[in-house]
Coordinates of C-alpha atoms and ligand atoms in Angstrom, one line a residue:
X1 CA 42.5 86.9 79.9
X2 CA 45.6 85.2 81.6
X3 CA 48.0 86.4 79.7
X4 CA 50.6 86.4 82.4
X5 CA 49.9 82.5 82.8
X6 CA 52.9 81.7 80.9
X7 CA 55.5 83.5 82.9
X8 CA 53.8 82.7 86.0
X9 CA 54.5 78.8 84.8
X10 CA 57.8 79.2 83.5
X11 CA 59.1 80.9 86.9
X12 CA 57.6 77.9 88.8
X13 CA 58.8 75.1 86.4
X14 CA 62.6 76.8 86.6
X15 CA 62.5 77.0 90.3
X16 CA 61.7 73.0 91.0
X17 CA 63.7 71.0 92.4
X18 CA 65.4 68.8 89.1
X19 CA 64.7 65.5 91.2
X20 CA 62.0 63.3 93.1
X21 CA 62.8 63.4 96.7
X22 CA 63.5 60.2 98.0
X23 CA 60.5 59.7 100.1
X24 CA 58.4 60.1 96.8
X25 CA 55.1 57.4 96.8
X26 CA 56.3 56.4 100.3
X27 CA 52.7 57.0 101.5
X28 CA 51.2 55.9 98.6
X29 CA 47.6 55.5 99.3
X30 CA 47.6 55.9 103.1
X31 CA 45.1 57.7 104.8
X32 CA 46.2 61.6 105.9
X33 CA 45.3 63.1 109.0
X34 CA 45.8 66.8 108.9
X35 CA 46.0 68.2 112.4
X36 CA 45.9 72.3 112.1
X37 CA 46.9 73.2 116.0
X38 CA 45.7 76.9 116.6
X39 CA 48.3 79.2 117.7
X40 CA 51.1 76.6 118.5
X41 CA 54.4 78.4 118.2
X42 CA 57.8 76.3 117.9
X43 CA 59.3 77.7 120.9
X44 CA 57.4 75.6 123.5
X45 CA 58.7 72.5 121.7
X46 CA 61.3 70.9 124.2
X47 CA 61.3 73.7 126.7
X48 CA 59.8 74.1 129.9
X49 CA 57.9 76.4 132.0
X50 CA 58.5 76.0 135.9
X51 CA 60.5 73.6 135.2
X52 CA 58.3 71.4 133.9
X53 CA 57.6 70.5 130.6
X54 CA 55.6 72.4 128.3
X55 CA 54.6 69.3 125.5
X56 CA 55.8 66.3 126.5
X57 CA 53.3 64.0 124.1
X58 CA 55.0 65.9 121.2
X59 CA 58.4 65.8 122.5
X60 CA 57.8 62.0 122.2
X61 CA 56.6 62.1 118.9
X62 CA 59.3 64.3 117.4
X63 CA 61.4 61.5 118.5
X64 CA 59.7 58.6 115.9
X65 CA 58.4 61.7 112.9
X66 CA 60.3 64.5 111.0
X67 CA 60.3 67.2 112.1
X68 CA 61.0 70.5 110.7
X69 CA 62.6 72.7 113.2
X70 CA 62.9 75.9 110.9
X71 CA 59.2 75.9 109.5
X72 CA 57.5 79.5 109.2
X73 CA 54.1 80.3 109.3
X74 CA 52.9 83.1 106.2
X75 CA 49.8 84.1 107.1
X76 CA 48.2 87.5 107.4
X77 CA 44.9 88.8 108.3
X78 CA 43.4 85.7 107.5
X79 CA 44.6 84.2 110.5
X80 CA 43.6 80.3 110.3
X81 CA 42.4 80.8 106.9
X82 CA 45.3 81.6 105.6
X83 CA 47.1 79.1 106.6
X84 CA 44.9 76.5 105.1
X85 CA 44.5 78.2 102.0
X86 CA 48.8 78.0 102.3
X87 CA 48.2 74.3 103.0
X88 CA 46.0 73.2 100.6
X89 CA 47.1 75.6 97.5
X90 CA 50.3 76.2 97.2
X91 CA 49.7 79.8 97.2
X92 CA 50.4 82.7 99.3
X93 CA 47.3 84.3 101.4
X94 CA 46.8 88.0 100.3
X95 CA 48.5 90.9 101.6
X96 CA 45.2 92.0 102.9
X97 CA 42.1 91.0 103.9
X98 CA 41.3 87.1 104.1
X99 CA 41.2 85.1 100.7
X100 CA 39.2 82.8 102.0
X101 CA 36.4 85.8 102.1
X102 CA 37.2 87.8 99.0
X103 CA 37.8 84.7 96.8
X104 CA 36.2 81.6 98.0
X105 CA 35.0 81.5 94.7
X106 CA 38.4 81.2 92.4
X107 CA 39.0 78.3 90.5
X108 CA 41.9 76.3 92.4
X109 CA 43.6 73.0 92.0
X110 CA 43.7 72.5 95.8
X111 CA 45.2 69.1 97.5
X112 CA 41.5 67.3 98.1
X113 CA 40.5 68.0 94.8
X114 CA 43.8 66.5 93.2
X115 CA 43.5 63.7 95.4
X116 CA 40.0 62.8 94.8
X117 CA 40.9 62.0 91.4
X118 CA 43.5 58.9 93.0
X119 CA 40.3 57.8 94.5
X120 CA 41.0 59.7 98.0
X121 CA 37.7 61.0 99.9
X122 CA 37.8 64.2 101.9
X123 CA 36.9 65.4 105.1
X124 CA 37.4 68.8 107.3
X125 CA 36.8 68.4 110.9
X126 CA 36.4 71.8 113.1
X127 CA 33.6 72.4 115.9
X128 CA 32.7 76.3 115.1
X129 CA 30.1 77.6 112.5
X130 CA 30.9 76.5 108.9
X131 CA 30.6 79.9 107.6
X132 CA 33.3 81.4 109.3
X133 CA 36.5 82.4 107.7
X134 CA 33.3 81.5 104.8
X135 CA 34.7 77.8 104.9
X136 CA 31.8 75.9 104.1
X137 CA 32.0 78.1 100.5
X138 CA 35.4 77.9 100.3
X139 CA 35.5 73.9 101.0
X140 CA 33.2 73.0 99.1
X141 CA 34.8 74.9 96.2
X142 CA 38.1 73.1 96.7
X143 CA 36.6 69.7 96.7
X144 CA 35.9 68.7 100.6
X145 CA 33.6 65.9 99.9
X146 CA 32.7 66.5 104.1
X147 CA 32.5 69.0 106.7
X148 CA 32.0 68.0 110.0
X149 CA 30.9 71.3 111.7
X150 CA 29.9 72.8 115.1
X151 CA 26.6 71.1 114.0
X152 CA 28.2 67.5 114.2
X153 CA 29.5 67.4 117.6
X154 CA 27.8 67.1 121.0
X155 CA 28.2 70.5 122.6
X156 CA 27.6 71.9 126.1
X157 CA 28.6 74.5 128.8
X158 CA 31.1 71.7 130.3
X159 CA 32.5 70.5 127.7
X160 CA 33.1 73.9 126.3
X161 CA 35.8 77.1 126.9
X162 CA 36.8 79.9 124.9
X163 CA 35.9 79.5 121.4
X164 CA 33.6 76.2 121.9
X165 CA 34.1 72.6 122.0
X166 CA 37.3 71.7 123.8
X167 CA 40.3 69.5 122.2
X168 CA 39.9 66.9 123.5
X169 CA 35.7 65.9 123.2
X170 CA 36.5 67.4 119.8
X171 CA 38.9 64.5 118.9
X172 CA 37.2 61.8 120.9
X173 CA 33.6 62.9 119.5
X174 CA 35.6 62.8 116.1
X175 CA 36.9 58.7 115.6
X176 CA 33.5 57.6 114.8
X177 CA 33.2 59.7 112.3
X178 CA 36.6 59.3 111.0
X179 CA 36.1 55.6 111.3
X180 CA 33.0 55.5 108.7
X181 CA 35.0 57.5 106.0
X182 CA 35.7 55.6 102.7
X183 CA 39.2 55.0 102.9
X184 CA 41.9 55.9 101.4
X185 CA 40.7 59.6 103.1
X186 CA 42.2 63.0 103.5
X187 CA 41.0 64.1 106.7
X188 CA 41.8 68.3 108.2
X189 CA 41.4 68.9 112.1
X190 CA 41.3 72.2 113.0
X191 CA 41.9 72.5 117.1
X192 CA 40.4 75.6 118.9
X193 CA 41.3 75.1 122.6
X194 CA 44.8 77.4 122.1
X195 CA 43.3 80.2 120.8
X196 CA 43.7 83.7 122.6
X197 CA 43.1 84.8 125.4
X198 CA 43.9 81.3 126.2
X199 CA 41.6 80.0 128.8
X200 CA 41.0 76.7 130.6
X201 CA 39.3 75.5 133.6
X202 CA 41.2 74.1 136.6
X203 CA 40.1 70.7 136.0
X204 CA 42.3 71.0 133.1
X205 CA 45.0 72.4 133.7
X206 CA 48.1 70.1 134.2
X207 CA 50.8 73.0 134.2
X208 CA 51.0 75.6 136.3
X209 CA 50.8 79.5 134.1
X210 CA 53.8 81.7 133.8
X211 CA 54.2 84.4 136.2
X212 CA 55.1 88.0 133.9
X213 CA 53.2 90.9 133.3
X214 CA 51.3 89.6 130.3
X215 CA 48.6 87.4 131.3
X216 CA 48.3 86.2 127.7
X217 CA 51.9 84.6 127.7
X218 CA 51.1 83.5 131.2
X219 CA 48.4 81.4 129.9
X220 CA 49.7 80.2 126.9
X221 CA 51.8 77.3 128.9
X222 CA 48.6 75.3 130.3
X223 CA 46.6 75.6 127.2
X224 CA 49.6 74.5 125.3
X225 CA 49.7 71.7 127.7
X226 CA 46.2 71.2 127.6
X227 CA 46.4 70.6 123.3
X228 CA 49.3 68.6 123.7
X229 CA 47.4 66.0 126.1
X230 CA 44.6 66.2 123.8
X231 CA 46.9 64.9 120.9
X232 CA 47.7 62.1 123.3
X233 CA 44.6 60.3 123.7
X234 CA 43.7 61.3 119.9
X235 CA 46.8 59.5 118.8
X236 CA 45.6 56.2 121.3
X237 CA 42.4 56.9 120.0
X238 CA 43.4 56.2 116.1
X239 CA 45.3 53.4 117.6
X240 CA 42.6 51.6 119.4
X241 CA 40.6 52.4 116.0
X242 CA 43.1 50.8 113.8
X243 CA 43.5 53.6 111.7
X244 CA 47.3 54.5 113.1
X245 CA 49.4 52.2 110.7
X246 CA 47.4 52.9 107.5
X247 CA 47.8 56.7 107.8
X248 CA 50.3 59.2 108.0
X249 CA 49.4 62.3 110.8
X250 CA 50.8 65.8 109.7
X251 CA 50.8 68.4 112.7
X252 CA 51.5 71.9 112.0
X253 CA 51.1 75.3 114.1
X254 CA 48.6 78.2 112.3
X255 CA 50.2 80.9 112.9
X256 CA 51.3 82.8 115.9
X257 CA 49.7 82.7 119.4
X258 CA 51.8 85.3 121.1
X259 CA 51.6 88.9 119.4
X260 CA 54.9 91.0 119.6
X261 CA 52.2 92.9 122.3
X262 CA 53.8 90.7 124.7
X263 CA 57.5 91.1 123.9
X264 CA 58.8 92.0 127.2
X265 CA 56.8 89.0 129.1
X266 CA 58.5 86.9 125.9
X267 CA 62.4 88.5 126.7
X268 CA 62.0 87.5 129.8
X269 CA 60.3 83.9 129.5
X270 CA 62.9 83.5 126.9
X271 CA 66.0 85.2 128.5
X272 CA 66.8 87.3 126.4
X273 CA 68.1 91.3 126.9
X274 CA 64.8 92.3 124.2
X275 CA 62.9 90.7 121.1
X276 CA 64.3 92.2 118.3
X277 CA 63.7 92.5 114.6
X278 CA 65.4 89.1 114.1
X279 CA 64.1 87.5 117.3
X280 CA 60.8 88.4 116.2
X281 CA 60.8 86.3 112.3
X282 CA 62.4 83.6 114.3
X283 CA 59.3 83.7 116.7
X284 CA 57.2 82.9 113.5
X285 CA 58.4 79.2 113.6
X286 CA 55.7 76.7 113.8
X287 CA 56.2 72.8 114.5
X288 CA 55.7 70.9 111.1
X289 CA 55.8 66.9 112.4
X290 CA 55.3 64.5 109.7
X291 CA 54.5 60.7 111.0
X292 CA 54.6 58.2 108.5
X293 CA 54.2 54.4 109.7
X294 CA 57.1 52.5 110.1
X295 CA 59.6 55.5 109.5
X296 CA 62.2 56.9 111.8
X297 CA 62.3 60.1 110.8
X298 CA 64.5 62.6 112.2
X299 CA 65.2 66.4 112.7
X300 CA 65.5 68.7 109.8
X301 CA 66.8 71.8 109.7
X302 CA 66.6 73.4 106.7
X303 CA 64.4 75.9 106.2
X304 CA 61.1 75.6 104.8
X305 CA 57.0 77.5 105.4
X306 CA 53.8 76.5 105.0
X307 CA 53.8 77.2 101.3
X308 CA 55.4 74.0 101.3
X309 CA 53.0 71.4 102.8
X310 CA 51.3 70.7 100.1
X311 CA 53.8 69.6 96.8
X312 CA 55.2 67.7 100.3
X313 CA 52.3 65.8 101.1
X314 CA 51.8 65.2 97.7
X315 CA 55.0 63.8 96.8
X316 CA 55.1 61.7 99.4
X317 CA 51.6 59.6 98.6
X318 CA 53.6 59.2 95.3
X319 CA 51.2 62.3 93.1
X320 CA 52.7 63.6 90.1
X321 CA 52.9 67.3 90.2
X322 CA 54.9 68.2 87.6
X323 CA 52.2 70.6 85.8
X324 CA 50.8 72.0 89.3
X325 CA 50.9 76.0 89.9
X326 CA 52.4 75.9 93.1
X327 CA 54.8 78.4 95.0
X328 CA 56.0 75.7 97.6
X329 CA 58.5 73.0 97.2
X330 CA 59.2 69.2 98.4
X331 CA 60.3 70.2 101.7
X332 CA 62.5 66.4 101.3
X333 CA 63.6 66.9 97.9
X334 CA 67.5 68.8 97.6
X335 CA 68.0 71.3 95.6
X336 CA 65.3 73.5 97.5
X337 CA 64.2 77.4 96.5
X338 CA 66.7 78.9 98.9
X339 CA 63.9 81.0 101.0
X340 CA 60.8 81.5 102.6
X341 CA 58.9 84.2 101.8
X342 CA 57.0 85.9 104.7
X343 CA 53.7 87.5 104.0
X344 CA 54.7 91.2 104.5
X345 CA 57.8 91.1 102.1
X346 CA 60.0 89.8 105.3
X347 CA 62.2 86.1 104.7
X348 CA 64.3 83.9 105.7
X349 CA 66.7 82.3 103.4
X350 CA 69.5 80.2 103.7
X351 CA 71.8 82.6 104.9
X352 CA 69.8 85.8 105.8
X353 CA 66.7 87.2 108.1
X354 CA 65.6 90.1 106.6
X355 CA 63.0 92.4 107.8
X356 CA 62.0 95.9 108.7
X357 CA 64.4 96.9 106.2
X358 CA 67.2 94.8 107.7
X359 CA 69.6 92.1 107.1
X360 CA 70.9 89.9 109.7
X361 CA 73.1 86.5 109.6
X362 CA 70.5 83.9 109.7
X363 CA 72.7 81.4 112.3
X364 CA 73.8 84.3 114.3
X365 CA 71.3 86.8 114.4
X366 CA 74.2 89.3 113.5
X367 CA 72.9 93.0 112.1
X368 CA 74.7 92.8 109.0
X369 CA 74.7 96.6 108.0
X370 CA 74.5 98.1 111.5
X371 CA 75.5 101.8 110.1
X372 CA 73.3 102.4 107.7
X373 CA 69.4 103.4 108.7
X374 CA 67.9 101.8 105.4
X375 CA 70.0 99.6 103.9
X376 CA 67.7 98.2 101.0
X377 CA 66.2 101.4 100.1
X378 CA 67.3 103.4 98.6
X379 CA 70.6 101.7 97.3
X380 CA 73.3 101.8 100.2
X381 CA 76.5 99.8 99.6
X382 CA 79.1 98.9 102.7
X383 CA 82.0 100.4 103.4
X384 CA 83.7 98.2 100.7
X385 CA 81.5 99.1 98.5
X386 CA 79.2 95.7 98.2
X387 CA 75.8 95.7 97.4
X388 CA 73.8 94.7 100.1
X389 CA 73.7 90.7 100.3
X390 CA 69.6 90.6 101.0
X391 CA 68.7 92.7 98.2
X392 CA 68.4 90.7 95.5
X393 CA 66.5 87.6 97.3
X394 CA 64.2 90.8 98.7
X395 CA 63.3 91.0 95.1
X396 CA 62.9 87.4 94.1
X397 CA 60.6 87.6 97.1
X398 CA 58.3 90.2 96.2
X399 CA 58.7 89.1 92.8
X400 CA 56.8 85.4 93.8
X401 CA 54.5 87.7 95.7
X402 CA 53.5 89.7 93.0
X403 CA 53.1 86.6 91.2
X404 CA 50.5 84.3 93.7
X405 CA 48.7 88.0 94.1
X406 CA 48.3 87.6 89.9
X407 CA 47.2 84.6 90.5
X408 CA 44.5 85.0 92.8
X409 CA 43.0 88.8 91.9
X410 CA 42.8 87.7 88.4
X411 CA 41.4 84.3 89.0
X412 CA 44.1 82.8 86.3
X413 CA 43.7 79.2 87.3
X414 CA 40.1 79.3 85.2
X415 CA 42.7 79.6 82.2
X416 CA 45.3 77.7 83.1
X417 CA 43.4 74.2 84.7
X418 CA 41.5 75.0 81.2
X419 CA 44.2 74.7 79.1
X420 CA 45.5 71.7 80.9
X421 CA 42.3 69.8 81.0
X422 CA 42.4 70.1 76.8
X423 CA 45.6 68.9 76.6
X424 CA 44.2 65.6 78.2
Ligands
LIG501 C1 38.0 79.6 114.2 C2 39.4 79.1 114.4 C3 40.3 80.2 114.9 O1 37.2 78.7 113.6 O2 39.9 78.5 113.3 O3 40.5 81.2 114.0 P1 41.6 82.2 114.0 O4 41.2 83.4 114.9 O5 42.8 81.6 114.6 O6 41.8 82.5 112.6
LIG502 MN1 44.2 80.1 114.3

């Protein structure tokens, strides 16, 4: 009946931040390009392999975008799913299982459809099946006015590896499309050519692979390479097309591409004695590059995850969204929610990394409570007797949790969008 609805709302209307960021309506009625870039971790950003570098287009582009260098991916079993049902919601995925699957059906206030009503038209743009990850259901629920499937590109053994269509025929084949769209659009690429086990053909491989015991890290570099090139030409492609200054292009990594399987080929790539605990949540950085016409940008630092693309995006082409149920905040506005909540109760706040029932020092990667075995559970103070300085974010966290899981088994939105639409 949605009788938590009112707490749920109250929680999120205490937690925003009390002002506009200053970019608010910056983007007012540009065009948005949405590039999703499977399995593209943060840690190939400005680092090299062999000495050479690993992505040298998006080295560039860092250089005239924001970029968030502390950006976490939250996703779960749902894999790519997740994460766009992160992007496009505001929500967290579930715990188990892919949302996308067991409630493609909810009643959501997702990003196209908010935007269709400010006259935007919407497109998704991914050469695999529609149905899987069930995204022609859920898309169509969330107000994609267009999916341009597996079934609208040209598709053949040599322009194919791996999953299917390669990068970069995926984005040339894409501009004519993208250039018949009503504007002002809201357009989501999905990428597929970095997806494990990683393969590419010598003709395109620019880089050579690592040299460790896991042939999965090994391989990672070229077709990192490989994505990166393909964002080159899509980027001179939008340009030739004259759709570069009229929109703003959001890149963002999925999720992970290199499993903790691979943590001794990763210690060693990345120098380090072992991947621990810590080293492992920092792994779970994705890029998050924001390109807006005509801005600077610069690096930012502060923390921020995936739950927060969207009230970003929004404020930023000037959207009011003051009454939306959303977990995520401005990732430009100042007085931010102080942490990111990963999926399995883990996150990363200001200060702290906790996980696996440890805190460490966020900058230093310091164990904080090195004596004690368990040090959230049950209650164990310091030696100076000091409760544990993760412990109560832990439960704000599993608190907001709880919360998006309300949302989402009990389909509350039907109630709440309800209730808002009468108010109207
Ligand atoms: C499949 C592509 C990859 O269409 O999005 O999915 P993933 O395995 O990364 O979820
Ligand atoms: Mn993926």
């Amino acid at each position: 009946d949605g009788n938590e609805m009112p707490e749920i709302e109250s929680y999120i209307q205490e937690n925003r931040p009390s002002k506009l960021s200053e970019l608010f309506g910056i983007a007012k009625n540009k065009n948005v390009i949405f590039i999703s870039m499977e399995s593209l971790q943060s840690f190939v950003i400005n680092n090299t392999v062999n000495g050479e570098e690993i992505t040298p287009f998006l080295n560039d582009l860092i250089d005239e975008s924001y970029y968030f260098n502390n950006f976490y991916h939250q996703t779960a079993q749902g894999k790519t799913s997740d994460s766009e049902f992160l992007v496009e919601n505001s929500l967290y995925p579930l715990p188990s299982g892919a949302v996308f699957f067991t409630n493609g059906q909810n009643e959501y206030n997702a990003t196209p459809e908010i935007l269709k009503e400010k006259g935007y038209y919407s497109a998704v743009f991914h050469a695999n099946n529609k149905s899987f990850w069930n995204r022609d259901v859920m898309y169509d629920n969330i107000g994609y006015d267009n999916f341009f499937d597996q079934t609208a590109f040209q598709i053949t053994e040599e322009n194919s590896i791996g999953w299917g269509l390669k990068d970069k025929p995926f984005f040339e084949q894409s501009i004519k499309y993208l250039q018949s769209l009503p504007q002002p659009f809201y357009t989501k690429f999905i990428t597929l050519t970095n997806h494990y086990p990683f393969e590419l053909g010598e003709e395109d491989a620019s880089i050579d692979p690592y040299n460790s015991n896991s042939k999965t890290l090994n391989q990672y570099f070229p077709t990192v390479r490989y994505a990166d090139e393909a964002l080159k030409l899509f980027f001179d492609q939008l340009k030739q097309a004259g759709l570069y200054e009229d929109s703003i292009i959001v890149l963002m990594g999925d999720h992970y591409g290199i499993s903790d399987f691979h943590d001794k080929a990763m210690s060693m790539y990345l120098d380090k004695e072992e991947i621990t605990p810590y080293d492992h949540i920092q792994l779970q950085r994705v890029p998050f590059i924001v390109h807006i016409p005509g801005e600077k940008g610069k690096v930012i630092s502060n923390i921020g995850g995936q739950i927060d693309v969207k009230p970003t995006l929004l404020s930023l082409l000037g959207v009011d969204t003051s009454d939306d149920i959303a977990f995520g905040t401005d990732l430009f506005a100042d007085d931010r929610k102080d942490f990111v909540a990963l999926r399995d109760g883990s996150f990363v706040s200001d200060q702290y990394i906790y996980t696996k029932e440890q805190c460490y020092d966020r900058e230093t990667g310091e164990l904080l409570y090195p004596l004690s075995n368990s040090v959230i559970e049950p209650d164990v103070t310091n030696s100076d007797g000091e409760e544990n300085v993760c412990k109560p974010i832990k439960s704000a966290v599993e608190n907001e949790l709880a919360y998006s899981d309300k949302i989402i088994y009990g389909d509350l939105l039907r109630f709440y969008n309800q209730s808002n639409d009468n108010e109207e």
